[in-house]
Coordinates of N, CA, C and O in Angstrom, one line a residue:
X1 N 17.2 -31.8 -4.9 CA 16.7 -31.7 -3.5 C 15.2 -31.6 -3.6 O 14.6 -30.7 -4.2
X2 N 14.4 -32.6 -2.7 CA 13.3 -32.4 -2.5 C 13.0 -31.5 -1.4 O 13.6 -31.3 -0.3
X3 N 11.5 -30.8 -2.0 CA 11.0 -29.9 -0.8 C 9.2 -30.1 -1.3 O 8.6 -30.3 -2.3
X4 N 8.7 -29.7 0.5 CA 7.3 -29.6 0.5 C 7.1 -28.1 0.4 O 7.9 -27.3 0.8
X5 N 5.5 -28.0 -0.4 CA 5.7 -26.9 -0.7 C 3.8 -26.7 -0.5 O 2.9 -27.5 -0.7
X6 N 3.8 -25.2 -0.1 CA 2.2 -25.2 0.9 C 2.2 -24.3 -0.4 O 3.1 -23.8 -1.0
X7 N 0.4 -24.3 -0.5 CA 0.0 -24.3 -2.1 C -1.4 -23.3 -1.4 O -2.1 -23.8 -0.5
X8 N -1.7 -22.0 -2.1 CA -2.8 -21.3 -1.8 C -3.7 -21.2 -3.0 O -3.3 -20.6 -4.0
X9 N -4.6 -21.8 -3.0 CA -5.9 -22.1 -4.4 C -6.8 -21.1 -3.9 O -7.0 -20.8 -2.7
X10 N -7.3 -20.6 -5.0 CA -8.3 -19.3 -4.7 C -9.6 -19.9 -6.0 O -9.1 -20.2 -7.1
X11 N -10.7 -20.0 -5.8 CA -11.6 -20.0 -6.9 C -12.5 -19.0 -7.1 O -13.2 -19.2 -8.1
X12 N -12.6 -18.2 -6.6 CA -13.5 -17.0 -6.8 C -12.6 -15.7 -6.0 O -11.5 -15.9 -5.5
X13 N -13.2 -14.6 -6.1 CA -12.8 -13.6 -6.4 C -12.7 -12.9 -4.9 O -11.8 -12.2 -4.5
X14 N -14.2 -13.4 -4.2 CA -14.6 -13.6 -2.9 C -13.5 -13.6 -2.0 O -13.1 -12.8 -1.2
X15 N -13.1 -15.2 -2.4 CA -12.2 -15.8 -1.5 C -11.0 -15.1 -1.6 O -10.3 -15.5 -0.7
X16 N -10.6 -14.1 -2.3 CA -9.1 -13.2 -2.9 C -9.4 -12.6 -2.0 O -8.7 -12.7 -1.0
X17 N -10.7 -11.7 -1.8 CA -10.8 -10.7 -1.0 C -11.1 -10.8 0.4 O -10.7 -9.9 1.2
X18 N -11.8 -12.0 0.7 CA -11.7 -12.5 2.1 C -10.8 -13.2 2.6 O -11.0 -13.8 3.7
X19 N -9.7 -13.4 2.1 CA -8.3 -14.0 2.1 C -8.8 -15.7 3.0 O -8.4 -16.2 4.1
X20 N -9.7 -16.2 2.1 CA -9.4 -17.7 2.6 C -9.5 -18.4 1.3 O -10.5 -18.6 0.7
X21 N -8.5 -18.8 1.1 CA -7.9 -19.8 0.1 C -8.0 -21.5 0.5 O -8.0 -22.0 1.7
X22 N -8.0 -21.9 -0.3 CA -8.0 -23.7 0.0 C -6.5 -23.5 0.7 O -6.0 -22.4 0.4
X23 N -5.8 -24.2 1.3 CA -4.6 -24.8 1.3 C -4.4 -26.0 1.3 O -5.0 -26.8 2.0
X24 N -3.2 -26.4 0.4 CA -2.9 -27.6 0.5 C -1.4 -27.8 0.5 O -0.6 -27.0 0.0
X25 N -1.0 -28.9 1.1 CA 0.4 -29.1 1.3 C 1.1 -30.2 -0.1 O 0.4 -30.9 -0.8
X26 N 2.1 -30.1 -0.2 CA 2.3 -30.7 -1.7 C 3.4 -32.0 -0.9 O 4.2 -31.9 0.0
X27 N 2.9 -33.3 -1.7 CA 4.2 -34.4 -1.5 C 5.5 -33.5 -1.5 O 5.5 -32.3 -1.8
X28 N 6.7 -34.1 -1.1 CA 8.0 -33.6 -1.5 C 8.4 -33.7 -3.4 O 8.0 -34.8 -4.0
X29 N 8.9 -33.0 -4.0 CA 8.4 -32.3 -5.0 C 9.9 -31.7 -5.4 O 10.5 -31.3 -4.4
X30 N 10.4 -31.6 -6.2 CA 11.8 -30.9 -6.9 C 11.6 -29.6 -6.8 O 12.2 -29.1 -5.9
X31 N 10.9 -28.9 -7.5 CA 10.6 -27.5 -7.6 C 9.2 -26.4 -7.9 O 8.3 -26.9 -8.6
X32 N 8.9 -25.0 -7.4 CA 7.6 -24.8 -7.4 C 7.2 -25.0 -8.3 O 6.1 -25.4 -8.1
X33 N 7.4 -24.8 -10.0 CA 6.6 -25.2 -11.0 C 5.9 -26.3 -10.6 O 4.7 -26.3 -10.2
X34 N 6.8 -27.4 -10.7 CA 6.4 -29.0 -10.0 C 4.9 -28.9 -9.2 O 3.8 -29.4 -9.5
X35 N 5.1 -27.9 -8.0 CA 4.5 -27.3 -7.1 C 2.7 -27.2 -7.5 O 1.7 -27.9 -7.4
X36 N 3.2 -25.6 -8.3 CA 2.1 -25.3 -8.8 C 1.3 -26.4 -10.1 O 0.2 -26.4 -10.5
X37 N 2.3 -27.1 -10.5 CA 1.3 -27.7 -11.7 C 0.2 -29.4 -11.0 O -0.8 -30.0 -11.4
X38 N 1.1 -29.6 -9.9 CA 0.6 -30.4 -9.1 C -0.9 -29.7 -8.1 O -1.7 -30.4 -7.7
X39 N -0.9 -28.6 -7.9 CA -2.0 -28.0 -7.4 C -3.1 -27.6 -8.5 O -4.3 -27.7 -8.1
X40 N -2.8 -27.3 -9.8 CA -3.4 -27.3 -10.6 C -4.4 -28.8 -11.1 O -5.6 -29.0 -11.5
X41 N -3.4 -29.2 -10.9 CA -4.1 -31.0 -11.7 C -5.3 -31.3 -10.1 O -6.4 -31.6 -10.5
X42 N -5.0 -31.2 -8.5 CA -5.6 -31.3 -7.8 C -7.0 -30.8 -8.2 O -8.1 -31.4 -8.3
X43 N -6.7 -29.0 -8.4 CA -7.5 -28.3 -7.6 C -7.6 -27.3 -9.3 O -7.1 -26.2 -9.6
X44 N -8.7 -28.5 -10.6 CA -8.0 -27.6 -11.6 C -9.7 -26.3 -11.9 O -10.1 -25.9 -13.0
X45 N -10.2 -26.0 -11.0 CA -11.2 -25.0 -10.6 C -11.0 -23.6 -10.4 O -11.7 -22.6 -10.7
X46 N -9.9 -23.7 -9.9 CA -9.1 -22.7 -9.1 C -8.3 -21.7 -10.2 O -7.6 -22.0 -11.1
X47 N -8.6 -20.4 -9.8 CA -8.1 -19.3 -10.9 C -6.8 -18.8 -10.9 O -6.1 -18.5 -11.8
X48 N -6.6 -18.6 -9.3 CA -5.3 -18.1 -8.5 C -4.6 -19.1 -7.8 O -5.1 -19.5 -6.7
X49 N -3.5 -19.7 -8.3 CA -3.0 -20.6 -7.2 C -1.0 -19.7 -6.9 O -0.3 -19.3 -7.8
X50 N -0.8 -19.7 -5.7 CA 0.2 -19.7 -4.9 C 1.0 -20.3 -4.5 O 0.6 -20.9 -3.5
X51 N 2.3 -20.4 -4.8 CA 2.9 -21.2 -4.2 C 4.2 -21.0 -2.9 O 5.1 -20.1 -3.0
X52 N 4.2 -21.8 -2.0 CA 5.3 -21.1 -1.0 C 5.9 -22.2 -0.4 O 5.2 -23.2 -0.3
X53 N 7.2 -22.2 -0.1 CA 8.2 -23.3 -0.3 C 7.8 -23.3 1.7 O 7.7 -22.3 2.4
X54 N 7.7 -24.9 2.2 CA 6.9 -25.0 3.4 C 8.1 -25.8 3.9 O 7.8 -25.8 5.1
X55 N 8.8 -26.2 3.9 CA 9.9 -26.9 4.3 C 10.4 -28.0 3.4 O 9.7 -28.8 2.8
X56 N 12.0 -27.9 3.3 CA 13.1 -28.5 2.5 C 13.4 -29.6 3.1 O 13.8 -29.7 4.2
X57 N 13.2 -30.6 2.3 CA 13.7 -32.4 2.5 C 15.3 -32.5 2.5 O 15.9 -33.6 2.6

């Protein structure tokens, strides 16, 4: 089963503490590993990435 999955990128330490993260929404996608390693290859800057399941295909 595919699902989209909303993705919180953090690059600085700042941004942890001021809680504004990049977001990004992920193609539909099998699972959050999938998730997160697809936010990684995007956004490969980023120290903290998050992942949260955003709606099921």
């Amino acid at each position: 089963m595919m699902s989209v999955y909303k993705v919180f990128a953090y690059k600085t330490m700042y941004e942890v503490i001021a809680k504004k993260p990049k977001i990004v929404l992920t193609p539909p996608l099998g699972s959050a590993k999938e998730a997160e390693a697809f936010a990684k290859q995007e956004m490969p800057d980023s120290f903290l990435v998050q992942v949260q399941l955003f709606q099921r295909a």
